[in-house]
Every structure is written in C-alpha cells, then in structure tokens.
mmCIF file with all atom_site columns, C-alpha atoms in Angstrom:
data_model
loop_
_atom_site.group_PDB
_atom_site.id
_atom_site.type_symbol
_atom_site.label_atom_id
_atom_site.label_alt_id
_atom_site.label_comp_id
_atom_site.label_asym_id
_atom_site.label_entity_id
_atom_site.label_seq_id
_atom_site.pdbx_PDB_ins_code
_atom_site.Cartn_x
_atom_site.Cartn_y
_atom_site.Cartn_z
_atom_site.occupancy
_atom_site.B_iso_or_equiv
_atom_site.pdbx_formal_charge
_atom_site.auth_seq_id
_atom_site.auth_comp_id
_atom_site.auth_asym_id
_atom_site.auth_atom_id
_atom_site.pdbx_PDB_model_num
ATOM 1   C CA . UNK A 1 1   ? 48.318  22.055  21.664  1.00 0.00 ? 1   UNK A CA 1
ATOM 2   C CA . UNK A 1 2   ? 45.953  20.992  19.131  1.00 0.00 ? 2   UNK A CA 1
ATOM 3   C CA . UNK A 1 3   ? 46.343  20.495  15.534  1.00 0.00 ? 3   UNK A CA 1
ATOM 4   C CA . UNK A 1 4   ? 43.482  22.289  13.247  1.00 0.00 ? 4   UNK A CA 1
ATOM 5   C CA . UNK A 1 5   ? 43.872  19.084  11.285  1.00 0.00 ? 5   UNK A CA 1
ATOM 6   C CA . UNK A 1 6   ? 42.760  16.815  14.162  1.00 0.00 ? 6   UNK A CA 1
ATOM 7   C CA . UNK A 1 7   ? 39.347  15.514  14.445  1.00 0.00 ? 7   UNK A CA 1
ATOM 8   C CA . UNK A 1 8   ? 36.981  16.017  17.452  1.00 0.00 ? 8   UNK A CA 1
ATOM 9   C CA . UNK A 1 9   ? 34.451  13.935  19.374  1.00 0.00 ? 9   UNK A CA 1
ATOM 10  C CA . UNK A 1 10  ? 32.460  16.938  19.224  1.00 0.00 ? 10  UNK A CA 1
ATOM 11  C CA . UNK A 1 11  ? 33.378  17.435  15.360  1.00 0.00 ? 11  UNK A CA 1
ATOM 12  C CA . UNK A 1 12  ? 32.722  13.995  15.067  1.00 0.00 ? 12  UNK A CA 1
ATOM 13  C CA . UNK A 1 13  ? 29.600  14.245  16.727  1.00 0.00 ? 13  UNK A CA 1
ATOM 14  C CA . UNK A 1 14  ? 27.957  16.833  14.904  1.00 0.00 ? 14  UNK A CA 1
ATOM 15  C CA . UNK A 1 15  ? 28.966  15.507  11.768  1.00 0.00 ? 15  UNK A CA 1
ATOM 16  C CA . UNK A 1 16  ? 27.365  12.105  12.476  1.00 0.00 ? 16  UNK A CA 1
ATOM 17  C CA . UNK A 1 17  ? 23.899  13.848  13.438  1.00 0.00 ? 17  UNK A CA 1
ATOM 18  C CA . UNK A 1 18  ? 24.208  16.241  10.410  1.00 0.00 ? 18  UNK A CA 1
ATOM 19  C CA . UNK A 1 19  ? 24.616  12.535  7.888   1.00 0.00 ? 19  UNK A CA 1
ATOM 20  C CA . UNK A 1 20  ? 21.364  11.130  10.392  1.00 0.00 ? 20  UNK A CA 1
ATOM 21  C CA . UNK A 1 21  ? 18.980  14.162  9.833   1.00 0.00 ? 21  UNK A CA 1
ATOM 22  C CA . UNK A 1 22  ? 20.346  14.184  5.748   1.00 0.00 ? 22  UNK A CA 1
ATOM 23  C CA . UNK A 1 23  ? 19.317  10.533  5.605   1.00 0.00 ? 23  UNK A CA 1
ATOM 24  C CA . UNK A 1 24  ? 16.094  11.292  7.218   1.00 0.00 ? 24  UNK A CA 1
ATOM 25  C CA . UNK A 1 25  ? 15.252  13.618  5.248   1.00 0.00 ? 25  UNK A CA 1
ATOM 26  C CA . UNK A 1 26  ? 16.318  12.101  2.115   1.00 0.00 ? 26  UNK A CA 1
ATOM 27  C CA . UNK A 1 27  ? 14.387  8.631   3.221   1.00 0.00 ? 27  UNK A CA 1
ATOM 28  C CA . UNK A 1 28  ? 11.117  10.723  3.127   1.00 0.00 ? 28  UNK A CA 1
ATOM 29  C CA . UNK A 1 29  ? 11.662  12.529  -0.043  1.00 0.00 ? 29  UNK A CA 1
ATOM 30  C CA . UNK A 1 30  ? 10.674  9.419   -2.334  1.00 0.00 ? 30  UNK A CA 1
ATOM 31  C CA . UNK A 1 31  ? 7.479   8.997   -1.061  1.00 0.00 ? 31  UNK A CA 1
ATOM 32  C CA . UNK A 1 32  ? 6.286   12.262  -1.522  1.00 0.00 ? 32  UNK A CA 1
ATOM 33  C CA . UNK A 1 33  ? 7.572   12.663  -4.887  1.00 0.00 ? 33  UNK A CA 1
ATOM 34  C CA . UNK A 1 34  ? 6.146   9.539   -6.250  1.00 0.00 ? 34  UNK A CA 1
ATOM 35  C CA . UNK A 1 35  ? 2.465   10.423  -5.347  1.00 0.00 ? 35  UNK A CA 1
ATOM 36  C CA . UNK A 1 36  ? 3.067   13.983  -6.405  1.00 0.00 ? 36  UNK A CA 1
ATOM 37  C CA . UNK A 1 37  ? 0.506   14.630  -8.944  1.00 0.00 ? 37  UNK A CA 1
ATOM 38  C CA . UNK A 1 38  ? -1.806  11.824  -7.667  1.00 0.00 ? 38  UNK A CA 1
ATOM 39  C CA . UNK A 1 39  ? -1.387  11.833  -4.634  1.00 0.00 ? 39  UNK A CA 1
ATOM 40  C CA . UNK A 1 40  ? -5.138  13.088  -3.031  1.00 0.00 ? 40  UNK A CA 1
ATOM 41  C CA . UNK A 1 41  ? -6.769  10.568  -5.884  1.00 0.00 ? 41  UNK A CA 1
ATOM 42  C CA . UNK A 1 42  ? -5.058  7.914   -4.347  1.00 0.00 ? 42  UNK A CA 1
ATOM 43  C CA . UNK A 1 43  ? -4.921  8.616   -0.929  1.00 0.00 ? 43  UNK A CA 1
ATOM 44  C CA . UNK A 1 44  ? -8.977  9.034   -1.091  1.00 0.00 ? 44  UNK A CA 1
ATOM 45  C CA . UNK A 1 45  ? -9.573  6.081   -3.229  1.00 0.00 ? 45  UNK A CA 1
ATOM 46  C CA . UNK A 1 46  ? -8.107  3.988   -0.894  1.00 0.00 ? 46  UNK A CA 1
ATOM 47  C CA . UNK A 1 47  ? -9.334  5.187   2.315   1.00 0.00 ? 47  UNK A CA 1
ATOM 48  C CA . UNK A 1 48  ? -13.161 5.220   -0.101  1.00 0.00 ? 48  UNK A CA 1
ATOM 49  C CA . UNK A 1 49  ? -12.178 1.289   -0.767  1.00 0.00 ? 49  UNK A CA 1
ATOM 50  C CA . UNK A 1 50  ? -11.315 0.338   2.445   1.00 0.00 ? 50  UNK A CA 1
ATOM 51  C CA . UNK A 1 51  ? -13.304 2.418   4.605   1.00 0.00 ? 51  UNK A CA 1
ATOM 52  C CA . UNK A 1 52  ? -10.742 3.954   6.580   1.00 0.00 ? 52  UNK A CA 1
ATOM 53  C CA . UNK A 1 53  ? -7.869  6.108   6.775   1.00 0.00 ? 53  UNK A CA 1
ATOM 54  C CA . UNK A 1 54  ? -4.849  5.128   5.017   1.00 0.00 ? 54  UNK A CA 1
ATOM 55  C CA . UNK A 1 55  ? -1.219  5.877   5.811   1.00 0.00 ? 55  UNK A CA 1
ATOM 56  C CA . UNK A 1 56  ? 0.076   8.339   3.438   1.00 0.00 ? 56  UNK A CA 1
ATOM 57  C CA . UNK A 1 57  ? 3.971   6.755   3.302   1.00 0.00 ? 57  UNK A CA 1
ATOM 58  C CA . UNK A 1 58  ? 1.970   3.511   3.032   1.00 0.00 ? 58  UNK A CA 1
ATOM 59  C CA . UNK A 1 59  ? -0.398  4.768   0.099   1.00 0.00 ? 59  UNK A CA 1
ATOM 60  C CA . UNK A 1 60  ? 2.706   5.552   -1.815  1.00 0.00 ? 60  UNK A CA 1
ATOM 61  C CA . UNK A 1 61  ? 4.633   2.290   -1.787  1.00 0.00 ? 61  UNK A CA 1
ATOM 62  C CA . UNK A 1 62  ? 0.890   0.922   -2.732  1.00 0.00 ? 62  UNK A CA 1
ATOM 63  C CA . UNK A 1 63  ? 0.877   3.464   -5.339  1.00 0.00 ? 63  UNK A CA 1
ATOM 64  C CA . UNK A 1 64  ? 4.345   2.387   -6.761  1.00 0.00 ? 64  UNK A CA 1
ATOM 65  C CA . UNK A 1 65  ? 4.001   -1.513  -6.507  1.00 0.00 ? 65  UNK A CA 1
ATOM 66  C CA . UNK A 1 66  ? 0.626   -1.149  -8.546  1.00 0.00 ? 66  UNK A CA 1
ATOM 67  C CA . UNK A 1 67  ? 1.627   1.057   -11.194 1.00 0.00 ? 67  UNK A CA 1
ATOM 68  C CA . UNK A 1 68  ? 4.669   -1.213  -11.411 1.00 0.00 ? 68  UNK A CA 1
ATOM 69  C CA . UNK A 1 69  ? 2.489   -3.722  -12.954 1.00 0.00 ? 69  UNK A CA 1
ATOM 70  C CA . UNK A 1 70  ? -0.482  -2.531  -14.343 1.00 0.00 ? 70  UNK A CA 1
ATOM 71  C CA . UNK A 1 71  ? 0.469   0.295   -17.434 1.00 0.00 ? 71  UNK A CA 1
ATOM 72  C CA . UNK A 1 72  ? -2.918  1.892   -17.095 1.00 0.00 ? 72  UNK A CA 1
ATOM 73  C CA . UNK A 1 73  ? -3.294  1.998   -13.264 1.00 0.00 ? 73  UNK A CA 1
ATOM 74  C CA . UNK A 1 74  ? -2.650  6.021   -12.707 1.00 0.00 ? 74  UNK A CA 1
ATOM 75  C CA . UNK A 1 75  ? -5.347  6.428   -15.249 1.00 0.00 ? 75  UNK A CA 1
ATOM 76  C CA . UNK A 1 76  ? -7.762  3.731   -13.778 1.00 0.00 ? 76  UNK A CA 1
ATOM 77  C CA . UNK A 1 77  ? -7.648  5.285   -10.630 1.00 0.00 ? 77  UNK A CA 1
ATOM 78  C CA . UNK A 1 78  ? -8.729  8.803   -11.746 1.00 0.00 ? 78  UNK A CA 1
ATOM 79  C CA . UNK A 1 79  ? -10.947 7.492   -14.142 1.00 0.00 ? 79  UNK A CA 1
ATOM 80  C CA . UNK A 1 80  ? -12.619 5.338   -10.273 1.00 0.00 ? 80  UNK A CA 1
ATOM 81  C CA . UNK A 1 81  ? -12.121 8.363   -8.534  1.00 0.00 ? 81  UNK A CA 1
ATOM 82  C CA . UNK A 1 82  ? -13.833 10.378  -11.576 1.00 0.00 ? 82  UNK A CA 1
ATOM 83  C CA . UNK A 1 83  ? -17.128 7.308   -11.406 1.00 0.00 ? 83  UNK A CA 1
ATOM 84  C CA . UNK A 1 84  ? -17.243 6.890   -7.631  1.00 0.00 ? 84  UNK A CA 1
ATOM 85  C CA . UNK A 1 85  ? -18.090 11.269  -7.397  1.00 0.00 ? 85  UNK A CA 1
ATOM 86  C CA . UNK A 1 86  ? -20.266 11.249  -9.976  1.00 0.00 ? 86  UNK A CA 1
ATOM 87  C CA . UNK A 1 87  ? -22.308 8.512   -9.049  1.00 0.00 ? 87  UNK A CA 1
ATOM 88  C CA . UNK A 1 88  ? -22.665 9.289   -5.508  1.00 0.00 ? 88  UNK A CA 1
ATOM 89  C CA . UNK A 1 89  ? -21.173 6.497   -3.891  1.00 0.00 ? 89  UNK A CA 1
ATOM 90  C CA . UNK A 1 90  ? -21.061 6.517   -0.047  1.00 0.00 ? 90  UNK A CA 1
ATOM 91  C CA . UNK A 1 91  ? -19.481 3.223   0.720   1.00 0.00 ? 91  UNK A CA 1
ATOM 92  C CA . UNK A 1 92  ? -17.579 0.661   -1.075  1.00 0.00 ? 92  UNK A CA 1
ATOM 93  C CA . UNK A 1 93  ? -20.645 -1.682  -1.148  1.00 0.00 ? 93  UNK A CA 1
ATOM 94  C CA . UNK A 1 94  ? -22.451 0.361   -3.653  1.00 0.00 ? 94  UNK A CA 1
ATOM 95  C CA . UNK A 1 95  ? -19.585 0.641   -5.793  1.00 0.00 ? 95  UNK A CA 1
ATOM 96  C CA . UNK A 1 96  ? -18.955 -3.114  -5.313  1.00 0.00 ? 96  UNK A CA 1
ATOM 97  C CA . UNK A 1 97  ? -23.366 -3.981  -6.099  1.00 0.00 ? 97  UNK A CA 1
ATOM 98  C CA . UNK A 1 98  ? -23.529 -1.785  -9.385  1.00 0.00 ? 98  UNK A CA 1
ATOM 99  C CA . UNK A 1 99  ? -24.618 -3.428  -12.634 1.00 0.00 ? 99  UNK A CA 1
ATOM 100 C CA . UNK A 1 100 ? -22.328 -4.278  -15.346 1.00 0.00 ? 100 UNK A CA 1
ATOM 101 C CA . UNK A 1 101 ? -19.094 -2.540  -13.588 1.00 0.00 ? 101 UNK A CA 1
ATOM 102 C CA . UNK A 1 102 ? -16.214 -1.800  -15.672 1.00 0.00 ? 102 UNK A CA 1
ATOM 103 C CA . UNK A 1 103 ? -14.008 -4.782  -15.855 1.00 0.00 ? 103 UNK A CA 1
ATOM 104 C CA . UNK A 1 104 ? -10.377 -2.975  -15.630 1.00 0.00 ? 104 UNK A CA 1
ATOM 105 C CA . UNK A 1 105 ? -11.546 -0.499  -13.056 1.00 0.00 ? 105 UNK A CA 1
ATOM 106 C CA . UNK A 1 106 ? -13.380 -3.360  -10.924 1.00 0.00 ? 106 UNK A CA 1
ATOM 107 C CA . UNK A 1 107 ? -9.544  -5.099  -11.177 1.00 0.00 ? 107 UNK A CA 1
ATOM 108 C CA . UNK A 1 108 ? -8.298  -1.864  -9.959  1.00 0.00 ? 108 UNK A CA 1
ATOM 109 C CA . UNK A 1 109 ? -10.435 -1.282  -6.644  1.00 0.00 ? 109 UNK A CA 1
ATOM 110 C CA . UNK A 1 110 ? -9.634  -5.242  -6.235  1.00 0.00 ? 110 UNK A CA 1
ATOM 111 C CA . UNK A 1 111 ? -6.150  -5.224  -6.410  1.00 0.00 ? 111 UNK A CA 1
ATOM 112 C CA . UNK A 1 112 ? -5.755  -1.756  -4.413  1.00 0.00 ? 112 UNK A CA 1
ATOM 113 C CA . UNK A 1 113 ? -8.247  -3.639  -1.395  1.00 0.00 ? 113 UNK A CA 1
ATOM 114 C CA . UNK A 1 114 ? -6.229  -6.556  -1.662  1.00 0.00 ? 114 UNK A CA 1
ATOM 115 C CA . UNK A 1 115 ? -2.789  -4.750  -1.326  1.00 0.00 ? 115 UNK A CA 1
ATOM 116 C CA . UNK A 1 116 ? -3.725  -2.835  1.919   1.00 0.00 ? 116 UNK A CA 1
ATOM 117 C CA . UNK A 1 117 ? -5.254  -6.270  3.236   1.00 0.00 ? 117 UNK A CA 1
ATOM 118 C CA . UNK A 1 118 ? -2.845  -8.744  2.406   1.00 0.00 ? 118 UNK A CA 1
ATOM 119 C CA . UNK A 1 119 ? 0.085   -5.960  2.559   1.00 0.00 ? 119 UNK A CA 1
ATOM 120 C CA . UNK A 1 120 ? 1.449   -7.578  -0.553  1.00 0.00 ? 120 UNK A CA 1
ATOM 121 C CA . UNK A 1 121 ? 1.147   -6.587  -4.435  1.00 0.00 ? 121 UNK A CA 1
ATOM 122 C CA . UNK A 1 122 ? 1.578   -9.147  -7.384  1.00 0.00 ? 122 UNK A CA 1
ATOM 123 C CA . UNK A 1 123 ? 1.328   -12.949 -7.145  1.00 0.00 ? 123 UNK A CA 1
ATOM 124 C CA . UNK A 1 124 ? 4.038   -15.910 -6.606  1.00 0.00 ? 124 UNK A CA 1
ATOM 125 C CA . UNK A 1 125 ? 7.626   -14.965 -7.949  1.00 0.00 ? 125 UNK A CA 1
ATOM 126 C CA . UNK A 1 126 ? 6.424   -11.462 -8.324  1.00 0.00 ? 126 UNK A CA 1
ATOM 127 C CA . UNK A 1 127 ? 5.002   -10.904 -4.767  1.00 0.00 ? 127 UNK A CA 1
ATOM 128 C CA . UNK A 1 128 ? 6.266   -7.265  -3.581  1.00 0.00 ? 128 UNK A CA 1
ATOM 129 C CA . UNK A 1 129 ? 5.577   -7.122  0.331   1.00 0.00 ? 129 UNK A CA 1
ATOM 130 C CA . UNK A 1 130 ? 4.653   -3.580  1.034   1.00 0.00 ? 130 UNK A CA 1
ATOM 131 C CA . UNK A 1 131 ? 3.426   -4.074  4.652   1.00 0.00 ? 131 UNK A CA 1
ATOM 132 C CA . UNK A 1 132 ? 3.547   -6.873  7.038   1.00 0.00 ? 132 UNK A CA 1
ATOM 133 C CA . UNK A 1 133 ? 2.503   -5.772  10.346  1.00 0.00 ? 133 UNK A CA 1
ATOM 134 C CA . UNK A 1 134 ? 0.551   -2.999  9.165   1.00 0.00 ? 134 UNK A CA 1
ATOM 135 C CA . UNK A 1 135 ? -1.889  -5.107  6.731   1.00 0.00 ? 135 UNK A CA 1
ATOM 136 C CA . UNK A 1 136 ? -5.118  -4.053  7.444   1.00 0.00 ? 136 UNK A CA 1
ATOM 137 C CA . UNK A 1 137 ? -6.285  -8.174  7.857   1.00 0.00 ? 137 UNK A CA 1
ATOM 138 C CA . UNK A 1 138 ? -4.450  -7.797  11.178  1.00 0.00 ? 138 UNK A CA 1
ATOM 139 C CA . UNK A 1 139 ? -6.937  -4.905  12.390  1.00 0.00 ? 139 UNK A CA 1
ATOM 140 C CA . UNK A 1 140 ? -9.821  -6.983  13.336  1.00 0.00 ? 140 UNK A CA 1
ATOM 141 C CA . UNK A 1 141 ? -7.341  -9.054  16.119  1.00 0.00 ? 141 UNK A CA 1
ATOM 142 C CA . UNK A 1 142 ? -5.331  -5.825  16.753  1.00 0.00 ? 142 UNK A CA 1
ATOM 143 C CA . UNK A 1 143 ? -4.901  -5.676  20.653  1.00 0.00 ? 143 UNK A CA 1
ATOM 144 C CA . UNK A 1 144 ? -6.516  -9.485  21.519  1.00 0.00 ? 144 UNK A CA 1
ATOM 145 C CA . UNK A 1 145 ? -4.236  -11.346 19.002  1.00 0.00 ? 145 UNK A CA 1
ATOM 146 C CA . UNK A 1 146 ? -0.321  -10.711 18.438  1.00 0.00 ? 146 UNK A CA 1
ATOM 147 C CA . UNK A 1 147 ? 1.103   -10.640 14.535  1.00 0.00 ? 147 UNK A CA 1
ATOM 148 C CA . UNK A 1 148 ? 2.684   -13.870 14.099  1.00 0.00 ? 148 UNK A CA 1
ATOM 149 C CA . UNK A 1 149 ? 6.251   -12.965 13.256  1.00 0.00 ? 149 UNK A CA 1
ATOM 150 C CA . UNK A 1 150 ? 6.912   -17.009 11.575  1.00 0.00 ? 150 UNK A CA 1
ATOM 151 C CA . UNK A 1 151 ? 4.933   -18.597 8.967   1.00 0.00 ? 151 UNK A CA 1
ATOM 152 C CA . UNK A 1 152 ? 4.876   -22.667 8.529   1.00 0.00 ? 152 UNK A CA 1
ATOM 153 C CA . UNK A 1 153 ? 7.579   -22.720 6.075   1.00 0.00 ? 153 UNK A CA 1
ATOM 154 C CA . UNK A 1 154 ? 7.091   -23.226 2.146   1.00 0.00 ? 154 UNK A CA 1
ATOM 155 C CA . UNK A 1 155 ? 3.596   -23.820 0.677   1.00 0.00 ? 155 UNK A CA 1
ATOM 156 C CA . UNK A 1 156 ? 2.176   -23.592 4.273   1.00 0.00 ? 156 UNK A CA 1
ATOM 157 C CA . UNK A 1 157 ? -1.079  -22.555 3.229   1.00 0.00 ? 157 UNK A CA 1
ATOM 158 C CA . UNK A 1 158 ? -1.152  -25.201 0.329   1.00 0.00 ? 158 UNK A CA 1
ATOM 159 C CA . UNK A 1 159 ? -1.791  -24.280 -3.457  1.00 0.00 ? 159 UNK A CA 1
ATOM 160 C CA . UNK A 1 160 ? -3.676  -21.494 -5.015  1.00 0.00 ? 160 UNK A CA 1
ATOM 161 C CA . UNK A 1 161 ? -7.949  -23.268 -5.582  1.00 0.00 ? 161 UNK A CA 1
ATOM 162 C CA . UNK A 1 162 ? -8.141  -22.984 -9.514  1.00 0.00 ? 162 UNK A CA 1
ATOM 163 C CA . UNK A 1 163 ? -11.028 -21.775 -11.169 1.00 0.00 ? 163 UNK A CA 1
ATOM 164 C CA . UNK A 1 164 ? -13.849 -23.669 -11.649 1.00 0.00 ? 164 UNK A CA 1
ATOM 165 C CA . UNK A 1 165 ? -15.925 -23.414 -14.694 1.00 0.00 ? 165 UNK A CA 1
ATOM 166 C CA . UNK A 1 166 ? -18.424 -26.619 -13.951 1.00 0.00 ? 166 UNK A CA 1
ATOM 167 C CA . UNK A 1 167 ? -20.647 -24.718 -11.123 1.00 0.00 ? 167 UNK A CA 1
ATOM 168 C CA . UNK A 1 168 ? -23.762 -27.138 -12.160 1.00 0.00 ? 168 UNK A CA 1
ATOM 169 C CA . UNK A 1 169 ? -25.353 -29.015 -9.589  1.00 0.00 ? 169 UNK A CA 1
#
C-alpha cells in the first residue's frame, strides 16, 4: 500500500532531470541575451580581427568583459564594423597598415585581439579570465604541445616593460 504522499525513485528521478534540462537551459539564456542586438557586429568583427571563426558563447563573455570597461565599446565596434565595410578591408593587416587610424577604435580591435589571445580582459587587479584553454595563443601548439594546467607561481613572468620614451640611438 502506498501513500500518494510518498516520494518515488522514479518521481525523484524525473524531477532531478526536469531541474538538469531547466538549468541547462537557463545557463544558455545569458549569453544570447547579452549579444542580442549586437550580436552579428561582434561575432564578425572578431572572427575579421582574428582571422578565424569565433565561438559564439565565447564572443559573448568577450562582449560583456569589454563593455564592462570601456563606456563607448558597443558603439566603437559598430562604428569598426561600419569603417572596415566601407573601406574594403580583406584582412586585419590592412586595417592594422592604414594611415592615421582612429585612436579609440585602433584600442578597440587591440583589446578585442588581445582578449581572444590571451583569454583574459583588463589588466592586474582587474584581470577577468574569459578563456583559458580555449585562448587562441594555444592554437599554434594545439595537438604537438599540451596546455599547461600550472603557472610558476606569483610574478612568474616578471613585471610589466614600461614605456620608453628615449628611443634615440
């Protein structure tokens, strides 16, 4: 005799893939709403910058960490979008070799190449890692070398060069 108050493995069961395919679902719903409106802009600029395809659920953490910190970023990369069409650009080197480029959008296309090579956005205390094994500095080794999975501890690769301003020889 069974009590209609009495829980299941079966009950149990179907209830705990039912909460799995909810938080599945609900995992992927982020992404897609944060590149909503700019989504294709994005997507292309970034596959235009690094000369490959991008992951889409990558391209929108990108998208996020950058507009996190620059104000003007969404507009920067339709107005890059906007001057790499019009001019005619085929590659990112003639982007990269035009005269005079436009300071904030050359900062921009920098900081979007750097995020999918490095797999991180911002500097020091406000480094956001984005990607580790899925930086695109590990495709040149991919298959010969493995990621590492340990770095060398703190300030393993030593301090940040500083800019120098006496270039005279």
């Amino acid at each position: 005799m069974t009590d209609k108050h009495t829980l299941s493995r079966r009950s149990l069961l179907r209830g705990s893939v039912t909460l799995g395919l909810a938080a599945l679902v609900g995992s992927l719903a982020p992404w897609q709403s944060v590149l909503a409106a700019d989504d294709q802009d994005f997507i292309a600029l970034s596959q235009f910058l690094v000369s490959r395809p991008v992951n889409p659920v990558l391209a929108a953490r990108y998208y996020r960490a950058l507009s996190k910190r620059a104000p003007n970023f969404a507009g920067n990369v339709g107005a890059l979008r906007q001057l790499i069409t019009t001019q005619g650009f085929k590659h990112v080197d003639e982007y990269l070799a035009q005269p005079n480029p436009d300071a904030s959008l050359k900062a921009t296309a920098t900081s979007i190449i750097s995020a999918w090579y490095l797999g991180i956005v911002g500097e020091l205390a406000d480094a956001e890692l984005v990607s580790y094994s899925e930086a695109l500095m590990y495709a040149p080794t991919h298959g010969i070398l493995a990621i590492p999975t340990y770095g060398g501890g703190p300030d393993s690769w030593g301090n940040k060069p500083t800019d120098r301003q006496d270039t005279q020889l």
